[in-house]
Amino acid sequence: MVRTARSLVTFEHKMGDVCEQFNALRLKGERIFTRLRALPPVGAYWEPFFEKAFNVYSKLWKMQQVHREKLQSGVGLKRWEIGELAARIGQLYYSYYLRTSDVNYLREAYNFYSAIRARGYFKCEQTAQPVSAGPAPVLVSPVKVAPGVSSSTN
């Protein structure tokens, strides 16, 4: 396939858009995550922050899966940064578990942390060995529960 100058410009523009979107989402996620962590552990007003944070980190996770090569070349996305995204999602699940006592979210947090460990996201680049740990964890969106109804599974 022969690429013309116009198609190269379009390709570079699209790559730039993906990188810009990723950086903007990452900054937005950091702000929301910081606000969520600063909230007290009791009260109903934490849910909107959780939903926003989960949506942003879900988009970031999907974006890095789909456009990993572009992000590695354009933004310089490193393996440990992918692990950091997975760790944040695990923290969100664990935080949701602590606030609702829904064991399903504890399991999801465990799935993310075990995948981080199995894939060695935080190992030193020089000693990291390729690990085939199976498919990536699937994001499960929190279920809305009517006020006064327990969402825990005993």
PDB file of N, CA and C in Angstrom, residues 51-150:
ATOM      1  N   GLU A  51     -18.514   7.340  39.986  1.00  0.00           N
ATOM      2  CA  GLU A  51     -18.969   7.069  38.621  1.00  0.00           C
ATOM      3  C   GLU A  51     -18.121   7.803  37.590  1.00  0.00           C
ATOM      4  N   LYS A  52     -17.818   9.070  37.875  1.00  0.00           N
ATOM      5  CA  LYS A  52     -16.975   9.840  36.951  1.00  0.00           C
ATOM      6  C   LYS A  52     -15.584   9.229  36.843  1.00  0.00           C
ATOM      7  N   ALA A  53     -15.002   8.896  37.993  1.00  0.00           N
ATOM      8  CA  ALA A  53     -13.656   8.312  37.991  1.00  0.00           C
ATOM      9  C   ALA A  53     -13.660   6.977  37.260  1.00  0.00           C
ATOM     10  N   PHE A  54     -14.657   6.150  37.528  1.00  0.00           N
ATOM     11  CA  PHE A  54     -14.714   4.847  36.877  1.00  0.00           C
ATOM     12  C   PHE A  54     -14.882   4.992  35.369  1.00  0.00           C
ATOM     13  N   ASN A  55     -15.715   5.922  34.935  1.00  0.00           N
ATOM     14  CA  ASN A  55     -15.909   6.138  33.497  1.00  0.00           C
ATOM     15  C   ASN A  55     -14.624   6.613  32.833  1.00  0.00           C
ATOM     16  N   VAL A  56     -13.921   7.535  33.472  1.00  0.00           N
ATOM     17  CA  VAL A  56     -12.679   8.047  32.892  1.00  0.00           C
ATOM     18  C   VAL A  56     -11.636   6.939  32.814  1.00  0.00           C
ATOM     19  N   TYR A  57     -11.452   6.185  33.905  1.00  0.00           N
ATOM     20  CA  TYR A  57     -10.437   5.129  33.894  1.00  0.00           C
ATOM     21  C   TYR A  57     -10.835   3.967  32.982  1.00  0.00           C
ATOM     22  N   SER A  58     -12.131   3.730  32.809  1.00  0.00           N
ATOM     23  CA  SER A  58     -12.577   2.718  31.842  1.00  0.00           C
ATOM     24  C   SER A  58     -12.193   3.134  30.424  1.00  0.00           C
ATOM     25  N   LYS A  59     -12.398   4.423  30.111  1.00  0.00           N
ATOM     26  CA  LYS A  59     -12.019   4.931  28.788  1.00  0.00           C
ATOM     27  C   LYS A  59     -10.514   4.857  28.588  1.00  0.00           C
ATOM     28  N   LEU A  60      -9.754   5.227  29.626  1.00  0.00           N
ATOM     29  CA  LEU A  60      -8.291   5.148  29.528  1.00  0.00           C
ATOM     30  C   LEU A  60      -7.840   3.709  29.304  1.00  0.00           C
ATOM     31  N   TRP A  61      -8.434   2.780  30.029  1.00  0.00           N
ATOM     32  CA  TRP A  61      -8.048   1.370  29.901  1.00  0.00           C
ATOM     33  C   TRP A  61      -8.332   0.858  28.489  1.00  0.00           C
ATOM     34  N   LYS A  62      -9.519   1.171  27.990  1.00  0.00           N
ATOM     35  CA  LYS A  62      -9.888   0.737  26.644  1.00  0.00           C
ATOM     36  C   LYS A  62      -8.990   1.404  25.604  1.00  0.00           C
ATOM     37  N   MET A  63      -8.714   2.698  25.798  1.00  0.00           N
ATOM     38  CA  MET A  63      -7.887   3.433  24.846  1.00  0.00           C
ATOM     39  C   MET A  63      -6.477   2.850  24.786  1.00  0.00           C
ATOM     40  N   GLN A  64      -5.896   2.506  25.932  1.00  0.00           N
ATOM     41  CA  GLN A  64      -4.544   1.945  25.897  1.00  0.00           C
ATOM     42  C   GLN A  64      -4.534   0.548  25.309  1.00  0.00           C
ATOM     43  N   GLN A  65      -5.647  -0.183  25.416  1.00  0.00           N
ATOM     44  CA  GLN A  65      -5.705  -1.500  24.789  1.00  0.00           C
ATOM     45  C   GLN A  65      -5.789  -1.381  23.269  1.00  0.00           C
ATOM     46  N   VAL A  66      -6.601  -0.455  22.794  1.00  0.00           N
ATOM     47  CA  VAL A  66      -6.833  -0.312  21.360  1.00  0.00           C
ATOM     48  C   VAL A  66      -5.677   0.402  20.662  1.00  0.00           C
ATOM     49  N   HIS A  67      -5.135   1.436  21.291  1.00  0.00           N
ATOM     50  CA  HIS A  67      -4.126   2.291  20.652  1.00  0.00           C
ATOM     51  C   HIS A  67      -2.767   2.214  21.339  1.00  0.00           C
ATOM     52  N   ARG A  68      -2.399   1.065  21.875  1.00  0.00           N
ATOM     53  CA  ARG A  68      -1.162   0.962  22.656  1.00  0.00           C
ATOM     54  C   ARG A  68       0.072   1.369  21.864  1.00  0.00           C
ATOM     55  N   GLU A  69       0.182   0.916  20.619  1.00  0.00           N
ATOM     56  CA  GLU A  69       1.370   1.247  19.813  1.00  0.00           C
ATOM     57  C   GLU A  69       1.469   2.743  19.562  1.00  0.00           C
ATOM     58  N   LYS A  70       0.334   3.372  19.239  1.00  0.00           N
ATOM     59  CA  LYS A  70       0.328   4.823  19.013  1.00  0.00           C
ATOM     60  C   LYS A  70       0.723   5.566  20.286  1.00  0.00           C
ATOM     61  N   LEU A  71       0.199   5.123  21.414  1.00  0.00           N
ATOM     62  CA  LEU A  71       0.488   5.791  22.674  1.00  0.00           C
ATOM     63  C   LEU A  71       1.939   5.578  23.098  1.00  0.00           C
ATOM     64  N   GLN A  72       2.483   4.418  22.808  1.00  0.00           N
ATOM     65  CA  GLN A  72       3.884   4.175  23.146  1.00  0.00           C
ATOM     66  C   GLN A  72       4.812   5.045  22.316  1.00  0.00           C
ATOM     67  N   SER A  73       4.469   5.240  21.045  1.00  0.00           N
ATOM     68  CA  SER A  73       5.332   6.069  20.201  1.00  0.00           C
ATOM     69  C   SER A  73       5.035   7.558  20.360  1.00  0.00           C
ATOM     70  N   GLY A  74       3.768   7.930  20.554  1.00  0.00           N
ATOM     71  CA  GLY A  74       3.391   9.339  20.633  1.00  0.00           C
ATOM     72  C   GLY A  74       3.576   9.955  22.006  1.00  0.00           C
ATOM     73  N   VAL A  75       3.087   9.294  23.047  1.00  0.00           N
ATOM     74  CA  VAL A  75       3.136   9.821  24.411  1.00  0.00           C
ATOM     75  C   VAL A  75       4.309   9.234  25.176  1.00  0.00           C
ATOM     76  N   GLY A  76       4.835   8.118  24.699  1.00  0.00           N
ATOM     77  CA  GLY A  76       5.904   7.443  25.424  1.00  0.00           C
ATOM     78  C   GLY A  76       5.353   6.612  26.577  1.00  0.00           C
ATOM     79  N   LEU A  77       4.160   6.033  26.364  1.00  0.00           N
ATOM     80  CA  LEU A  77       3.510   5.224  27.394  1.00  0.00           C
ATOM     81  C   LEU A  77       4.400   4.037  27.747  1.00  0.00           C
ATOM     82  N   LYS A  78       4.684   3.897  29.017  1.00  0.00           N
ATOM     83  CA  LYS A  78       5.545   2.816  29.517  1.00  0.00           C
ATOM     84  C   LYS A  78       4.689   1.717  30.131  1.00  0.00           C
ATOM     85  N   ARG A  79       5.292   0.568  30.289  1.00  0.00           N
ATOM     86  CA  ARG A  79       4.602  -0.586  30.859  1.00  0.00           C
ATOM     87  C   ARG A  79       4.117  -0.294  32.276  1.00  0.00           C
ATOM     88  N   TRP A  80       4.928   0.366  33.075  1.00  0.00           N
ATOM     89  CA  TRP A  80       4.532   0.659  34.455  1.00  0.00           C
ATOM     90  C   TRP A  80       3.347   1.622  34.499  1.00  0.00           C
ATOM     91  N   GLU A  81       3.195   2.471  33.474  1.00  0.00           N
ATOM     92  CA  GLU A  81       2.055   3.378  33.429  1.00  0.00           C
ATOM     93  C   GLU A  81       0.755   2.615  33.156  1.00  0.00           C
ATOM     94  N   ILE A  82       0.854   1.562  32.361  1.00  0.00           N
ATOM     95  CA  ILE A  82      -0.310   0.692  32.142  1.00  0.00           C
ATOM     96  C   ILE A  82      -0.674   0.007  33.453  1.00  0.00           C
ATOM     97  N   GLY A  83       0.344  -0.442  34.181  1.00  0.00           N
ATOM     98  CA  GLY A  83       0.117  -1.032  35.494  1.00  0.00           C
ATOM     99  C   GLY A  83      -0.496  -0.039  36.466  1.00  0.00           C
ATOM    100  N   GLU A  84      -0.095   1.218  36.354  1.00  0.00           N
ATOM    101  CA  GLU A  84      -0.662   2.256  37.211  1.00  0.00           C
ATOM    102  C   GLU A  84      -2.148   2.456  36.918  1.00  0.00           C
ATOM    103  N   LEU A  85      -2.525   2.413  35.642  1.00  0.00           N
ATOM    104  CA  LEU A  85      -3.947   2.497  35.287  1.00  0.00           C
ATOM    105  C   LEU A  85      -4.724   1.325  35.891  1.00  0.00           C
ATOM    106  N   ALA A  86      -4.173   0.126  35.755  1.00  0.00           N
ATOM    107  CA  ALA A  86      -4.841  -1.057  36.307  1.00  0.00           C
ATOM    108  C   ALA A  86      -4.934  -0.952  37.829  1.00  0.00           C
ATOM    109  N   ALA A  87      -3.895  -0.417  38.474  1.00  0.00           N
ATOM    110  CA  ALA A  87      -3.911  -0.265  39.920  1.00  0.00           C
ATOM    111  C   ALA A  87      -4.976   0.744  40.355  1.00  0.00           C
ATOM    112  N   ARG A  88      -5.119   1.818  39.599  1.00  0.00           N
ATOM    113  CA  ARG A  88      -6.156   2.803  39.929  1.00  0.00           C
ATOM    114  C   ARG A  88      -7.546   2.185  39.814  1.00  0.00           C
ATOM    115  N   ILE A  89      -7.763   1.392  38.785  1.00  0.00           N
ATOM    116  CA  ILE A  89      -9.066   0.737  38.621  1.00  0.00           C
ATOM    117  C   ILE A  89      -9.292  -0.244  39.777  1.00  0.00           C
ATOM    118  N   GLY A  90      -8.248  -0.980  40.159  1.00  0.00           N
ATOM    119  CA  GLY A  90      -8.351  -1.862  41.320  1.00  0.00           C
ATOM    120  C   GLY A  90      -8.668  -1.088  42.588  1.00  0.00           C
ATOM    121  N   GLN A  91      -8.054   0.083  42.749  1.00  0.00           N
ATOM    122  CA  GLN A  91      -8.335   0.923  43.918  1.00  0.00           C
ATOM    123  C   GLN A  91      -9.776   1.414  43.913  1.00  0.00           C
ATOM    124  N   LEU A  92     -10.276   1.756  42.725  1.00  0.00           N
ATOM    125  CA  LEU A  92     -11.675   2.185  42.631  1.00  0.00           C
ATOM    126  C   LEU A  92     -12.619   1.060  43.045  1.00  0.00           C
ATOM    127  N   TYR A  93     -12.346  -0.152  42.558  1.00  0.00           N
ATOM    128  CA  TYR A  93     -13.177  -1.291  42.943  1.00  0.00           C
ATOM    129  C   TYR A  93     -13.103  -1.527  44.453  1.00  0.00           C
ATOM    130  N   TYR A  94     -11.906  -1.448  45.010  1.00  0.00           N
ATOM    131  CA  TYR A  94     -11.746  -1.686  46.442  1.00  0.00           C
ATOM    132  C   TYR A  94     -12.447  -0.591  47.252  1.00  0.00           C
ATOM    133  N   SER A  95     -12.328   0.637  46.810  1.00  0.00           N
ATOM    134  CA  SER A  95     -13.005   1.748  47.473  1.00  0.00           C
ATOM    135  C   SER A  95     -14.515   1.553  47.442  1.00  0.00           C
ATOM    136  N   TYR A  96     -15.025   1.104  46.295  1.00  0.00           N
ATOM    137  CA  TYR A  96     -16.460   0.846  46.183  1.00  0.00           C
ATOM    138  C   TYR A  96     -16.874  -0.266  47.142  1.00  0.00           C
ATOM    139  N   TYR A  97     -16.044  -1.300  47.244  1.00  0.00           N
ATOM    140  CA  TYR A  97     -16.324  -2.395  48.176  1.00  0.00           C
ATOM    141  C   TYR A  97     -16.377  -1.875  49.609  1.00  0.00           C
ATOM    142  N   LEU A  98     -15.422  -1.031  49.999  1.00  0.00           N
ATOM    143  CA  LEU A  98     -15.385  -0.507  51.362  1.00  0.00           C
ATOM    144  C   LEU A  98     -16.620   0.320  51.692  1.00  0.00           C
ATOM    145  N   ARG A  99     -17.149   1.014  50.696  1.00  0.00           N
ATOM    146  CA  ARG A  99     -18.304   1.878  50.937  1.00  0.00           C
ATOM    147  C   ARG A  99     -19.634   1.134  50.865  1.00  0.00           C
ATOM    148  N   THR A 100     -19.685   0.022  50.134  1.00  0.00           N
ATOM    149  CA  THR A 100     -20.962  -0.684  49.943  1.00  0.00           C
ATOM    150  C   THR A 100     -20.989  -2.087  50.545  1.00  0.00           C
ATOM    151  N   SER A 101     -19.846  -2.651  50.863  1.00  0.00           N
ATOM    152  CA  SER A 101     -19.720  -4.028  51.373  1.00  0.00           C
ATOM    153  C   SER A 101     -20.178  -5.065  50.355  1.00  0.00           C
ATOM    154  N   ASP A 102     -20.169  -4.717  49.084  1.00  0.00           N
ATOM    155  CA  ASP A 102     -20.531  -5.652  48.016  1.00  0.00           C
ATOM    156  C   ASP A 102     -19.284  -6.446  47.643  1.00  0.00           C
ATOM    157  N   VAL A 103     -19.302  -7.729  47.945  1.00  0.00           N
ATOM    158  CA  VAL A 103     -18.134  -8.587  47.767  1.00  0.00           C
ATOM    159  C   VAL A 103     -17.718  -8.706  46.305  1.00  0.00           C
ATOM    160  N   ASN A 104     -18.641  -8.514  45.371  1.00  0.00           N
ATOM    161  CA  ASN A 104     -18.298  -8.599  43.951  1.00  0.00           C
ATOM    162  C   ASN A 104     -17.210  -7.588  43.580  1.00  0.00           C
ATOM    163  N   TYR A 105     -17.244  -6.425  44.210  1.00  0.00           N
ATOM    164  CA  TYR A 105     -16.238  -5.404  43.912  1.00  0.00           C
ATOM    165  C   TYR A 105     -14.890  -5.746  44.529  1.00  0.00           C
ATOM    166  N   LEU A 106     -14.901  -6.454  45.638  1.00  0.00           N
ATOM    167  CA  LEU A 106     -13.652  -6.945  46.211  1.00  0.00           C
ATOM    168  C   LEU A 106     -13.017  -7.963  45.268  1.00  0.00           C
ATOM    169  N   ARG A 107     -13.848  -8.815  44.680  1.00  0.00           N
ATOM    170  CA  ARG A 107     -13.336  -9.799  43.709  1.00  0.00           C
ATOM    171  C   ARG A 107     -12.746  -9.112  42.486  1.00  0.00           C
ATOM    172  N   GLU A 108     -13.425  -8.069  41.996  1.00  0.00           N
ATOM    173  CA  GLU A 108     -12.910  -7.333  40.840  1.00  0.00           C
ATOM    174  C   GLU A 108     -11.578  -6.661  41.167  1.00  0.00           C
ATOM    175  N   ALA A 109     -11.479  -6.096  42.362  1.00  0.00           N
ATOM    176  CA  ALA A 109     -10.211  -5.490  42.784  1.00  0.00           C
ATOM    177  C   ALA A 109      -9.113  -6.557  42.804  1.00  0.00           C
ATOM    178  N   TYR A 110      -9.437  -7.713  43.341  1.00  0.00           N
ATOM    179  CA  TYR A 110      -8.468  -8.811  43.380  1.00  0.00           C
ATOM    180  C   TYR A 110      -8.054  -9.230  41.969  1.00  0.00           C
ATOM    181  N   ASN A 111      -9.004  -9.294  41.053  1.00  0.00           N
ATOM    182  CA  ASN A 111      -8.681  -9.669  39.670  1.00  0.00           C
ATOM    183  C   ASN A 111      -7.681  -8.699  39.061  1.00  0.00           C
ATOM    184  N   PHE A 112      -7.884  -7.410  39.287  1.00  0.00           N
ATOM    185  CA  PHE A 112      -6.953  -6.432  38.738  1.00  0.00           C
ATOM    186  C   PHE A 112      -5.581  -6.542  39.382  1.00  0.00           C
ATOM    187  N   TYR A 113      -5.538  -6.670  40.713  1.00  0.00           N
ATOM    188  CA  TYR A 113      -4.241  -6.753  41.388  1.00  0.00           C
ATOM    189  C   TYR A 113      -3.497  -8.036  41.030  1.00  0.00           C
ATOM    190  N   SER A 114      -4.217  -9.133  40.873  1.00  0.00           N
ATOM    191  CA  SER A 114      -3.539 -10.376  40.483  1.00  0.00           C
ATOM    192  C   SER A 114      -3.036 -10.288  39.043  1.00  0.00           C
ATOM    193  N   ALA A 115      -3.784  -9.603  38.169  1.00  0.00           N
ATOM    194  CA  ALA A 115      -3.324  -9.421  36.787  1.00  0.00           C
ATOM    195  C   ALA A 115      -2.083  -8.520  36.754  1.00  0.00           C
ATOM    196  N   ILE A 116      -2.059  -7.506  37.589  1.00  0.00           N
ATOM    197  CA  ILE A 116      -0.882  -6.622  37.668  1.00  0.00           C
ATOM    198  C   ILE A 116       0.333  -7.427  38.071  1.00  0.00           C
ATOM    199  N   ARG A 117       0.156  -8.252  39.079  1.00  0.00           N
ATOM    200  CA  ARG A 117       1.279  -9.052  39.567  1.00  0.00           C
ATOM    201  C   ARG A 117       1.712 -10.102  38.533  1.00  0.00           C
ATOM    202  N   ALA A 118       0.732 -10.780  37.925  1.00  0.00           N
ATOM    203  CA  ALA A 118       1.049 -11.836  36.960  1.00  0.00           C
ATOM    204  C   ALA A 118       1.749 -11.283  35.721  1.00  0.00           C
ATOM    205  N   ARG A 119       1.363 -10.085  35.293  1.00  0.00           N
ATOM    206  CA  ARG A 119       1.960  -9.497  34.094  1.00  0.00           C
ATOM    207  C   ARG A 119       3.240  -8.736  34.398  1.00  0.00           C
ATOM    208  N   GLY A 120       3.536  -8.526  35.652  1.00  0.00           N
ATOM    209  CA  GLY A 120       4.784  -7.871  36.045  1.00  0.00           C
ATOM    210  C   GLY A 120       4.891  -6.438  35.550  1.00  0.00           C
ATOM    211  N   TYR A 121       3.811  -5.674  35.665  1.00  0.00           N
ATOM    212  CA  TYR A 121       3.817  -4.299  35.181  1.00  0.00           C
ATOM    213  C   TYR A 121       4.854  -3.434  35.883  1.00  0.00           C
ATOM    214  N   PHE A 122       5.167  -3.738  37.132  1.00  0.00           N
ATOM    215  CA  PHE A 122       6.073  -2.890  37.886  1.00  0.00           C
ATOM    216  C   PHE A 122       7.463  -3.494  38.056  1.00  0.00           C
ATOM    217  N   LYS A 123       7.756  -4.550  37.315  1.00  0.00           N
ATOM    218  CA  LYS A 123       9.103  -5.115  37.356  1.00  0.00           C
ATOM    219  C   LYS A 123      10.060  -4.207  36.618  1.00  0.00           C
ATOM    220  N   CYS A 124      11.310  -4.302  36.993  1.00  0.00           N
ATOM    221  CA  CYS A 124      12.351  -3.535  36.320  1.00  0.00           C
ATOM    222  C   CYS A 124      12.391  -3.958  34.852  1.00  0.00           C
ATOM    223  N   GLU A 125      12.511  -2.985  33.957  1.00  0.00           N
ATOM    224  CA  GLU A 125      12.503  -3.261  32.505  1.00  0.00           C
ATOM    225  C   GLU A 125      13.594  -4.264  32.108  1.00  0.00           C
ATOM    226  N   GLN A 126      14.742  -4.226  32.763  1.00  0.00           N
ATOM    227  CA  GLN A 126      15.852  -5.098  32.393  1.00  0.00           C
ATOM    228  C   GLN A 126      15.598  -6.548  32.785  1.00  0.00           C
ATOM    229  N   THR A 127      14.855  -6.763  33.892  1.00  0.00           N
ATOM    230  CA  THR A 127      14.639  -8.122  34.364  1.00  0.00           C
ATOM    231  C   THR A 127      13.269  -8.671  34.018  1.00  0.00           C
ATOM    232  N   ALA A 128      12.423  -7.846  33.434  1.00  0.00           N
ATOM    233  CA  ALA A 128      11.055  -8.287  33.134  1.00  0.00           C
ATOM    234  C   ALA A 128      11.067  -9.352  32.047  1.00  0.00           C
ATOM    235  N   GLN A 129      10.378 -10.436  32.317  1.00  0.00           N
ATOM    236  CA  GLN A 129      10.230 -11.517  31.355  1.00  0.00           C
ATOM    237  C   GLN A 129       8.817 -11.468  30.802  1.00  0.00           C
ATOM    238  N   PRO A 130       8.626 -11.779  29.516  1.00  0.00           N
ATOM    239  CA  PRO A 130       7.264 -11.790  28.994  1.00  0.00           C
ATOM    240  C   PRO A 130       6.431 -12.835  29.718  1.00  0.00           C
ATOM    241  N   VAL A 131       5.249 -12.426  30.136  1.00  0.00           N
ATOM    242  CA  VAL A 131       4.365 -13.305  30.888  1.00  0.00           C
ATOM    243  C   VAL A 131       3.055 -13.423  30.126  1.00  0.00           C
ATOM    244  N   SER A 132       2.609 -14.649  29.918  1.00  0.00           N
ATOM    245  CA  SER A 132       1.299 -14.836  29.301  1.00  0.00           C
ATOM    246  C   SER A 132       0.334 -15.187  30.424  1.00  0.00           C
ATOM    247  N   ALA A 133      -0.395 -14.184  30.873  1.00  0.00           N
ATOM    248  CA  ALA A 133      -1.281 -14.359  32.022  1.00  0.00           C
ATOM    249  C   ALA A 133      -2.740 -14.452  31.616  1.00  0.00           C
ATOM    250  N   GLY A 134      -3.000 -14.615  30.365  1.00  0.00           N
ATOM    251  CA  GLY A 134      -4.383 -14.726  29.933  1.00  0.00           C
ATOM    252  C   GLY A 134      -4.962 -13.396  29.529  1.00  0.00           C
ATOM    253  N   PRO A 135      -6.261 -13.356  29.336  1.00  0.00           N
ATOM    254  CA  PRO A 135      -6.901 -12.123  28.871  1.00  0.00           C
ATOM    255  C   PRO A 135      -6.876 -11.029  29.928  1.00  0.00           C
ATOM    256  N   ALA A 136      -6.989  -9.797  29.456  1.00  0.00           N
ATOM    257  CA  ALA A 136      -7.019  -8.652  30.361  1.00  0.00           C
ATOM    258  C   ALA A 136      -8.292  -8.682  31.192  1.00  0.00           C
ATOM    259  N   PRO A 137      -8.230  -8.127  32.415  1.00  0.00           N
ATOM    260  CA  PRO A 137      -9.435  -8.083  33.236  1.00  0.00           C
ATOM    261  C   PRO A 137     -10.531  -7.288  32.554  1.00  0.00           C
ATOM    262  N   VAL A 138     -11.760  -7.707  32.753  1.00  0.00           N
ATOM    263  CA  VAL A 138     -12.903  -7.038  32.154  1.00  0.00           C
ATOM    264  C   VAL A 138     -13.469  -6.054  33.171  1.00  0.00           C
ATOM    265  N   LEU A 139     -13.734  -4.843  32.731  1.00  0.00           N
ATOM    266  CA  LEU A 139     -14.298  -3.840  33.615  1.00  0.00           C
ATOM    267  C   LEU A 139     -15.778  -4.104  33.814  1.00  0.00           C
ATOM    268  N   VAL A 140     -16.208  -4.117  35.060  1.00  0.00           N
ATOM    269  CA  VAL A 140     -17.617  -4.304  35.386  1.00  0.00           C
ATOM    270  C   VAL A 140     -18.105  -3.010  36.002  1.00  0.00           C
ATOM    271  N   SER A 141     -19.105  -2.413  35.394  1.00  0.00           N
ATOM    272  CA  SER A 141     -19.653  -1.156  35.892  1.00  0.00           C
ATOM    273  C   SER A 141     -20.471  -1.405  37.152  1.00  0.00           C
ATOM    274  N   PRO A 142     -20.377  -0.501  38.130  1.00  0.00           N
ATOM    275  CA  PRO A 142     -21.155  -0.686  39.347  1.00  0.00           C
ATOM    276  C   PRO A 142     -22.649  -0.643  39.060  1.00  0.00           C
ATOM    277  N   VAL A 143     -23.392  -1.416  39.806  1.00  0.00           N
ATOM    278  CA  VAL A 143     -24.829  -1.519  39.625  1.00  0.00           C
ATOM    279  C   VAL A 143     -25.504  -0.492  40.526  1.00  0.00           C
ATOM    280  N   LYS A 144     -26.454   0.239  39.967  1.00  0.00           N
ATOM    281  CA  LYS A 144     -27.225   1.196  40.757  1.00  0.00           C
ATOM    282  C   LYS A 144     -28.191   0.425  41.648  1.00  0.00           C
ATOM    283  N   VAL A 145     -28.240   0.793  42.918  1.00  0.00           N
ATOM    284  CA  VAL A 145     -29.127   0.158  43.880  1.00  0.00           C
ATOM    285  C   VAL A 145     -30.017   1.224  44.479  1.00  0.00           C
ATOM    286  N   ALA A 146     -31.290   0.927  44.614  1.00  0.00           N
ATOM    287  CA  ALA A 146     -32.226   1.874  45.210  1.00  0.00           C
ATOM    288  C   ALA A 146     -31.834   2.172  46.648  1.00  0.00           C
ATOM    289  N   PRO A 147     -32.047   3.403  47.120  1.00  0.00           N
ATOM    290  CA  PRO A 147     -31.718   3.733  48.506  1.00  0.00           C
ATOM    291  C   PRO A 147     -32.436   2.813  49.478  1.00  0.00           C
ATOM    292  N   GLY A 148     -31.701   2.388  50.500  1.00  0.00           N
ATOM    293  CA  GLY A 148     -32.291   1.532  51.527  1.00  0.00           C
ATOM    294  C   GLY A 148     -32.233   0.056  51.194  1.00  0.00           C
ATOM    295  N   VAL A 149     -31.778  -0.297  49.988  1.00  0.00           N
ATOM    296  CA  VAL A 149     -31.692  -1.704  49.591  1.00  0.00           C
ATOM    297  C   VAL A 149     -30.237  -2.116  49.645  1.00  0.00           C
ATOM    298  N   SER A 150     -29.943  -3.201  50.299  1.00  0.00           N
ATOM    299  CA  SER A 150     -28.569  -3.674  50.419  1.00  0.00           C
ATOM    300  C   SER A 150     -28.144  -4.327  49.113  1.00  0.00           C
TER     301      SER A 150
END
